[in-house]
Short mmCIF file of C-alpha atoms in Angstrom, two decimals:
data_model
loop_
_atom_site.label_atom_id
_atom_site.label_comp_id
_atom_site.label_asym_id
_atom_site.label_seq_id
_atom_site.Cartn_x
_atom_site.Cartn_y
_atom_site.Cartn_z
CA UNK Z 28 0.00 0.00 0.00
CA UNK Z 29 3.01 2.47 1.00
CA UNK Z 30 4.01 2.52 -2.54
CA UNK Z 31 1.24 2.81 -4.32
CA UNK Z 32 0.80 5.97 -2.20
CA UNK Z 33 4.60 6.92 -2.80
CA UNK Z 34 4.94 6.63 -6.49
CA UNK Z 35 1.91 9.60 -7.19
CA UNK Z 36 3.95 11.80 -4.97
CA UNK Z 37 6.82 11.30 -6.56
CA UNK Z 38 5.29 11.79 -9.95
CA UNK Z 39 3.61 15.02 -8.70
CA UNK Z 40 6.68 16.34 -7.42
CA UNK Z 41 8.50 15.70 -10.70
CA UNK Z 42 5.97 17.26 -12.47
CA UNK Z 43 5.97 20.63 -10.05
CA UNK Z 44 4.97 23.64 -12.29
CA UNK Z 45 4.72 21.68 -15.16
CA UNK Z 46 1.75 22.01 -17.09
CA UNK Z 47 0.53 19.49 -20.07
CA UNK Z 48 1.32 22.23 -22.49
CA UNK Z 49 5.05 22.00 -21.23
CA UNK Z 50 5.55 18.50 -22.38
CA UNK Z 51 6.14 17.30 -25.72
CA UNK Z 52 3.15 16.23 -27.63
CA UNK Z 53 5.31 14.76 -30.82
CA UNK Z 54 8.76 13.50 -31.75
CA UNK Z 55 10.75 16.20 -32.95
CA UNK Z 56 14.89 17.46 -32.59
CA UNK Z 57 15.28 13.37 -31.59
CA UNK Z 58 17.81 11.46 -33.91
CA UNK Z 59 18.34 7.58 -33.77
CA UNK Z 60 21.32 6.12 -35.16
CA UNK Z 61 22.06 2.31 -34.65
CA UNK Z 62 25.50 1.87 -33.92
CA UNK Z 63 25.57 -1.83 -32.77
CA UNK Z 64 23.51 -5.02 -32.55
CA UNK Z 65 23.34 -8.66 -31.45
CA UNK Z 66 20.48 -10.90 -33.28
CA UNK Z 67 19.99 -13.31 -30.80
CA UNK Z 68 18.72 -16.64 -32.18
CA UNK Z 69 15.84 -18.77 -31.90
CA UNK Z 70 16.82 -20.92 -29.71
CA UNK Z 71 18.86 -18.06 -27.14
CA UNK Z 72 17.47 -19.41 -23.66
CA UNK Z 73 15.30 -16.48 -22.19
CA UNK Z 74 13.50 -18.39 -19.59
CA UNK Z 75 16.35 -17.63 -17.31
CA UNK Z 76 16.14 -14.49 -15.52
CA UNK Z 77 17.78 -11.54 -16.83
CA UNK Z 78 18.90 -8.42 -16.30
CA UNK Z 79 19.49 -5.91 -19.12
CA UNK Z 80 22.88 -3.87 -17.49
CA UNK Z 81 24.61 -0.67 -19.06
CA UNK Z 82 28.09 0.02 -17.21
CA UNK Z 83 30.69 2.51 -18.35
CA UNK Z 84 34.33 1.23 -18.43
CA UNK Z 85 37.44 2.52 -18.19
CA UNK Z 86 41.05 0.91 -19.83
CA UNK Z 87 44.00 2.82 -18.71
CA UNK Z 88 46.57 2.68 -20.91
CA UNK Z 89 48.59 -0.28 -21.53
CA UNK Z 90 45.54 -1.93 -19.89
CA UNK Z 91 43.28 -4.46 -21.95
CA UNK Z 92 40.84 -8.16 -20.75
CA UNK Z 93 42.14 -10.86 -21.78
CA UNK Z 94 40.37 -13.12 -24.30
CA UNK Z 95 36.51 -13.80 -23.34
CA UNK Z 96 33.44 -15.24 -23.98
CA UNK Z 97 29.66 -13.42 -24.32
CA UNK Z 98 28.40 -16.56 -25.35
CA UNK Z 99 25.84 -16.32 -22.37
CA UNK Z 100 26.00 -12.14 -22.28
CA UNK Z 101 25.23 -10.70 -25.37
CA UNK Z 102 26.58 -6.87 -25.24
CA UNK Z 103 27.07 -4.33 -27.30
CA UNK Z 104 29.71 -0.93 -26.27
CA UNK Z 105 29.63 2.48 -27.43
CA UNK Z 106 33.44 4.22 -27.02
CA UNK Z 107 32.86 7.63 -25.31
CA UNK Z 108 36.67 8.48 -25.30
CA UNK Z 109 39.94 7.43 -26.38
CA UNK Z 110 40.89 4.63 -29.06
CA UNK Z 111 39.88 0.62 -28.23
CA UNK Z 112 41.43 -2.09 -29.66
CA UNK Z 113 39.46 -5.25 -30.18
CA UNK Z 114 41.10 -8.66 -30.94
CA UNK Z 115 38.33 -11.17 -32.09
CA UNK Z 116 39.20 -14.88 -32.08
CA UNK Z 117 39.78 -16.16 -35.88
CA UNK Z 118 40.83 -12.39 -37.20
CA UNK Z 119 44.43 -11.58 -37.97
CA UNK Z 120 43.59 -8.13 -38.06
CA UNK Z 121 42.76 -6.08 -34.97
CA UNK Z 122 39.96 -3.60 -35.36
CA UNK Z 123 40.43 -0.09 -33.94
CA UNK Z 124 37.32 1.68 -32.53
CA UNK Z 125 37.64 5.65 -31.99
CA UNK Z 126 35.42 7.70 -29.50
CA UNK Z 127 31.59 7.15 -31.73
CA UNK Z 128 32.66 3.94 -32.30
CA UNK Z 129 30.59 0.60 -31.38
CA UNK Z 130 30.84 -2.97 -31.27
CA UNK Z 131 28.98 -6.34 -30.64
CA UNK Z 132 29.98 -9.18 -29.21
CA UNK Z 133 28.56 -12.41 -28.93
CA UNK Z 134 29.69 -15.51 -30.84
CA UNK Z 135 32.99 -14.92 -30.76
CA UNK Z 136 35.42 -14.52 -28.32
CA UNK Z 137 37.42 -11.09 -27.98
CA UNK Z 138 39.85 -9.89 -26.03
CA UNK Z 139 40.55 -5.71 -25.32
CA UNK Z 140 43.31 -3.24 -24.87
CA UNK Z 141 44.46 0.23 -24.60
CA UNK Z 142 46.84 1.07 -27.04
CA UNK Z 143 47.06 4.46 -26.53
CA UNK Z 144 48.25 6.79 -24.12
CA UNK Z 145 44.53 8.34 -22.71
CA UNK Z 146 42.04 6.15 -20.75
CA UNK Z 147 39.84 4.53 -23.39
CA UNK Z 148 35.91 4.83 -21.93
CA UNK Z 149 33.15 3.10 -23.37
CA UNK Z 150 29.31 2.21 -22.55
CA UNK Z 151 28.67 -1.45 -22.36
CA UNK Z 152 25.05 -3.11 -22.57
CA UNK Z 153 24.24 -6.59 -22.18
CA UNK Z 154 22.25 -9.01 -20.98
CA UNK Z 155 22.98 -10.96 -18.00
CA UNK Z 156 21.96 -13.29 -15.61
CA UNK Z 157 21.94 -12.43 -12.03
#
């Protein structure tokens, strides 16, 4: 009972001197660019519980995680600052991601480092299981 009490209060106080004129009635000034994905398959278990997590993480240079699995976790990052390096399992070839960079990982095992000389930061979202 407390909270269904609580949560009007707090929605009133949010709202404080806002009238329904103040809010927006339509979808304009918004862009939506997708920078990453995961297609999960059929047959991804999702009777398990799950929590969808963002975190922001921070390499320091000369600092990487070693090789990994998100076999279980799908994620995808989003690099807010400084330059990534991503080593996937099966590719020869590094791939660099600058700051408005993204990348998904799921099916393949990666490992990541900090090549440069400026903390790399980056979003991370993924599903997990508690």
């Amino acid at each position: 009972m407390a909270v269904k009490v609580a949560m009007p209060c707090v929605l009133v106080t949010a709202m404080a001197g806002l009238s329904a004129q103040d809010l927006p009635r339509e979808k304009t000034g918004v862009s939506n660019v997708e920078t990453a994905k995961v297609e999960l398959p059929a047959g991804f278990d999702m009777a398990k519980a799950r929590n969808l997590r963002m975190r922001k993480v921070t390499i320091l240079p000369g600092g990487g995680l070693p090789m990994h699995a998100h076999g279980d976790r799908p994620s995808v990052s989003y690099v807010l600052s400084g330059v990534l390096t991503e080593y996937v399992a099966g590719d020869a070839t590094p791939r660099v991601i600058k700051a408005g960079g993204s990348n998904a990982s799921f099916t393949q095992d990666h490992a990541l480092a900090n090549r440069g000389k400026v903390p790399v930061v980056f979003l991370e979202v993924d599903l997990i299981t508690p």
